[in-house]
Coordinates of C-alpha atoms in Angstrom, one line a residue:
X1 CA -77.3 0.0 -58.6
X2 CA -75.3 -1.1 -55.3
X3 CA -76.0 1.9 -52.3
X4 CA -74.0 3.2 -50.5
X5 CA -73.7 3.3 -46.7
X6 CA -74.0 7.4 -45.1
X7 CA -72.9 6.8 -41.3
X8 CA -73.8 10.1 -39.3
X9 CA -73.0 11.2 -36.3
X10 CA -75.7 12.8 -33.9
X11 CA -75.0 15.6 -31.6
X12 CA -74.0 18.8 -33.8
X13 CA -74.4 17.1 -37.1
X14 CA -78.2 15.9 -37.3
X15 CA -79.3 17.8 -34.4
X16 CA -78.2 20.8 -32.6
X17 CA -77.3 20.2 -29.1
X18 CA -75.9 24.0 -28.2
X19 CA -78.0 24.6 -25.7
X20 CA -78.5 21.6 -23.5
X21 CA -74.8 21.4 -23.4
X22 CA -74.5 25.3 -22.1
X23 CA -77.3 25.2 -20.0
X24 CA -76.4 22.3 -17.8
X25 CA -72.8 23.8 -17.6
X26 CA -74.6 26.9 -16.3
X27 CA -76.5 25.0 -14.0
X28 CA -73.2 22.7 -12.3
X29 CA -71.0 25.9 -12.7
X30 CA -73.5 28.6 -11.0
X31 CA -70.7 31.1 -10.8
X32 CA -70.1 31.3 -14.9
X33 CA -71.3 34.4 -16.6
X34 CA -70.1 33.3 -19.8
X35 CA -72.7 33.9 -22.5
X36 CA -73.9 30.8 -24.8
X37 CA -71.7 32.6 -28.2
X38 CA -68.2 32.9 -25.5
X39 CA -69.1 29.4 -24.6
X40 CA -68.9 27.8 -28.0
X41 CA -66.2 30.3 -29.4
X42 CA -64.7 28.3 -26.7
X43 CA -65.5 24.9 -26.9
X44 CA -65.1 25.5 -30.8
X45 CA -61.6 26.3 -30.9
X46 CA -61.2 22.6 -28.6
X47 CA -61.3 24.4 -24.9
X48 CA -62.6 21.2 -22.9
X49 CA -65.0 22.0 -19.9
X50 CA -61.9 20.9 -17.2
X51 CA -59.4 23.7 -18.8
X52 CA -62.2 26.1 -19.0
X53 CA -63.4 25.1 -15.0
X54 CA -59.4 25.6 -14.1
X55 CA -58.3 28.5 -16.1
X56 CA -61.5 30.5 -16.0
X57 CA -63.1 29.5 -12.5
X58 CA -60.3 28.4 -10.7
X59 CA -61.4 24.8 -10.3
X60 CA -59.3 22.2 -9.0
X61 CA -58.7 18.3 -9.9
X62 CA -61.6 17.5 -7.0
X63 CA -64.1 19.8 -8.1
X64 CA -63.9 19.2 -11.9
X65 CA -63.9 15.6 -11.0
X66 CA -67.2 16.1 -9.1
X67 CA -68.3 18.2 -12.1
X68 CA -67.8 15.9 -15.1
X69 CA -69.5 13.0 -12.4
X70 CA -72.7 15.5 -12.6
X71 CA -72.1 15.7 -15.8
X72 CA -72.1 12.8 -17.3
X73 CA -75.2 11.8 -15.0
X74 CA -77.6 14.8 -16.3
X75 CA -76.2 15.0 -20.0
X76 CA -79.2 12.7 -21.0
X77 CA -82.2 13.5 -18.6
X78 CA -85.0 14.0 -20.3
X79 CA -85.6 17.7 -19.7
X80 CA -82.2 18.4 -21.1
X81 CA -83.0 16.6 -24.1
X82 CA -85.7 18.3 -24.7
X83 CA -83.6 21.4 -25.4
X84 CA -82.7 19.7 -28.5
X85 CA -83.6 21.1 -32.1
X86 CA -82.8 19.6 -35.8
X87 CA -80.4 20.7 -37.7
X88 CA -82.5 23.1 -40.6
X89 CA -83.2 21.5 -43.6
X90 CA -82.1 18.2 -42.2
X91 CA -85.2 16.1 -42.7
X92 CA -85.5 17.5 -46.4
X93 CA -81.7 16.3 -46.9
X94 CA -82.7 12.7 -45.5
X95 CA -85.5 12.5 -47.6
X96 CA -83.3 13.1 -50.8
X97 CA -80.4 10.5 -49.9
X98 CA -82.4 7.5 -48.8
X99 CA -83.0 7.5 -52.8
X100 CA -79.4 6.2 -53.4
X101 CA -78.0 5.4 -49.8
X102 CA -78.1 3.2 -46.7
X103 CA -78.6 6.0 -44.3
X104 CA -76.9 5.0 -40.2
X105 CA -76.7 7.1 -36.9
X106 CA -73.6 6.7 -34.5
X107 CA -73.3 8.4 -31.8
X108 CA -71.2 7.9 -28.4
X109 CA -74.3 9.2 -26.3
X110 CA -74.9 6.2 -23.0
X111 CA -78.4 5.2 -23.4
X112 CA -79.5 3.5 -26.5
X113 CA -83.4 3.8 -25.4
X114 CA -82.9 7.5 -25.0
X115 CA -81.6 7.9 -28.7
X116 CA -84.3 5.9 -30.4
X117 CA -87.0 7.9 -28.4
X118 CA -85.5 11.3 -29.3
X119 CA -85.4 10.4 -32.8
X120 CA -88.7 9.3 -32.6
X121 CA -90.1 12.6 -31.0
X122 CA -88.0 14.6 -33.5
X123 CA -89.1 12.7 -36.8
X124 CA -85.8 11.3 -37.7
X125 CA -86.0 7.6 -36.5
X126 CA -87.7 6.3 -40.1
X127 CA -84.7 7.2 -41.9
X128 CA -82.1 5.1 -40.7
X129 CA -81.6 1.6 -40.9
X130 CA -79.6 1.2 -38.1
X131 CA -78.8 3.3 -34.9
X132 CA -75.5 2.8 -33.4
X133 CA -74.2 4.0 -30.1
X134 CA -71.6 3.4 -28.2
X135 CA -73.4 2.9 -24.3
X136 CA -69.9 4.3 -23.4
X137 CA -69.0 0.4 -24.0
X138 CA -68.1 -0.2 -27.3
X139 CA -66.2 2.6 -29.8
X140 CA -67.4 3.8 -32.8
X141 CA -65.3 2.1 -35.0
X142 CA -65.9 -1.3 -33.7
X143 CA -70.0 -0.7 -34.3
X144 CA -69.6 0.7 -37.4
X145 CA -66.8 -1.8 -38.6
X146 CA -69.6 -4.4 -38.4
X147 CA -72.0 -2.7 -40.9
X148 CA -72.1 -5.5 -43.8
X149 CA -71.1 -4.4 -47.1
X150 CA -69.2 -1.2 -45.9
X151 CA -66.6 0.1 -49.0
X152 CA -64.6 2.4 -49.9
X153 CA -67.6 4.6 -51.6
X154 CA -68.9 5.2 -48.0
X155 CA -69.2 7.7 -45.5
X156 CA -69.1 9.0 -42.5
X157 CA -70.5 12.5 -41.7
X158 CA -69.8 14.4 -38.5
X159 CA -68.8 17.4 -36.6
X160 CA -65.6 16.5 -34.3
X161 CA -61.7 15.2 -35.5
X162 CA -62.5 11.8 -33.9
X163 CA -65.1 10.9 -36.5
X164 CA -62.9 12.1 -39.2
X165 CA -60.0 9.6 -37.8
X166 CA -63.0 7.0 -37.2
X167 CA -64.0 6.9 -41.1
X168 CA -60.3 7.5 -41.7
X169 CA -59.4 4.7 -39.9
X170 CA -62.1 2.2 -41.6
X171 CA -60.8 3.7 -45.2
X172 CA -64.4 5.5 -45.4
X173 CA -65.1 8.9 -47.4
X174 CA -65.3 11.3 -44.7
X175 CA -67.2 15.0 -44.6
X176 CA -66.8 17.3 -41.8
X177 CA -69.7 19.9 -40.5
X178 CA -69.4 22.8 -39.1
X179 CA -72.5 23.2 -37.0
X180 CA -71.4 21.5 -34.0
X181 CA -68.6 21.4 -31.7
X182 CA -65.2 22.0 -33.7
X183 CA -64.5 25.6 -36.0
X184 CA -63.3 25.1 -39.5
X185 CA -59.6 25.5 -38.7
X186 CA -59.9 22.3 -35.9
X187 CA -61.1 20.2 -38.3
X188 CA -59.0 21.0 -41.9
X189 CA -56.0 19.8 -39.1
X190 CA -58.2 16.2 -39.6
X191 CA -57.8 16.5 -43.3
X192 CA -61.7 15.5 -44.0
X193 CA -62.3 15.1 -47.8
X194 CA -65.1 17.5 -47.4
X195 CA -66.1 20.2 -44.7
X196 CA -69.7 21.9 -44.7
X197 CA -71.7 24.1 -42.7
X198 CA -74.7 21.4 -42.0
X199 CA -75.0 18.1 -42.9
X200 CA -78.5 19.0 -44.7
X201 CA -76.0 20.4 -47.7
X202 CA -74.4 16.9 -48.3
X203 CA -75.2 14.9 -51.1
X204 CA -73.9 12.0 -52.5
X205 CA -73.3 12.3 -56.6
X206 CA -73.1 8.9 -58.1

């Protein structure tokens, strides 16, 4: 029996990444007093950082500029990272697909080391054959494009519209979740074969 690859996407699909996310915006936006659940009914419905800095703070091009600069520098320090937490039921879910699948991580995070060792500290790292990410470098496509033996009966798995266009684009299967970064109604606009509230409830039926 030939397996199939599973290509998943990190951040909001295999792990949940709420937190770090609205506590560092907390942190570089002191004045916010939006509550974690306004903050993702927000960035849910596709309300980037910059439109909620202008619209809701009064922000202007210099200061978000300064912003996503902080950002982007603090998004992976350690102590951030550590505010990460699987996705329930994931490593159950893992378990059960390495039967009959080739099991990948992509991600567009900046720092390969920093991905291995999370998935290390978080027990994930000995499912996947390969880990993937972008270094900010290199798209997702292009990585994933280089898989060997990547067909029409694989898939990719994630929480955004991009990696619904990124499978789409490579002729993949593709299956939205709904645990991470995009509400239901964002994603059907990608037209995902399937969309799920966790990657833990995909399975692959042969």
């Amino acid at each position: 029996m030939n397996m199939i690859n599973l290509i998943f996407d990190l951040d909001g699909t295999l792990i949940d990444s709420r937190q770090r996310l609205y506590r560092l915006f907390q942190r570089l936006v002191p004045e916010s007093k939006l509550s974690f659940e306004s903050y993702w009914e927000l960035k849910r419905d596709q309300v980037s950082n910059e439109t909620i800095l202008a619209s809701e703070f009064g922000y202007d091009a210099v200061a978000i500029k300064y912003f996503l600069a902080n950002w982007m520098y603090l998004i992976e320090e350690p102590d951030y990272l550590a505010l990460d937490t699987l996705i329930p039921c994931i490593q159950d879910s893992l378990d059960k697909l390495r039967e009959d699948a080739i099991i990948h991580v992509c991600t567009a995070r900046q720092h390969r080391t920093l991905v291995v060792g999370q998935l290390s500290r978080l027990g994930l790292l000995g499912y996947f054959d390969s880990v993937m990410v972008t270094e900010q470098r290199r798209s997702k496509e292009e990585l994933i494009a280089n898989l060997p033996n990547l067909g029409p009966g694989d898939w990719i798995i994630g929480d955004t519209g991009k990696d619904i266009q990124v499978g789409q684009a490579l002729g993949l299967n593709t299956c939205a979740v709904l645990s991470g970064f995009m509400n239901e109604e964002r994603l059907k606009a990608y037209n995902p074969q399937l969309i799920l509230q966790t990657a833990a409830d995909f399975y692959v039926s042969l």
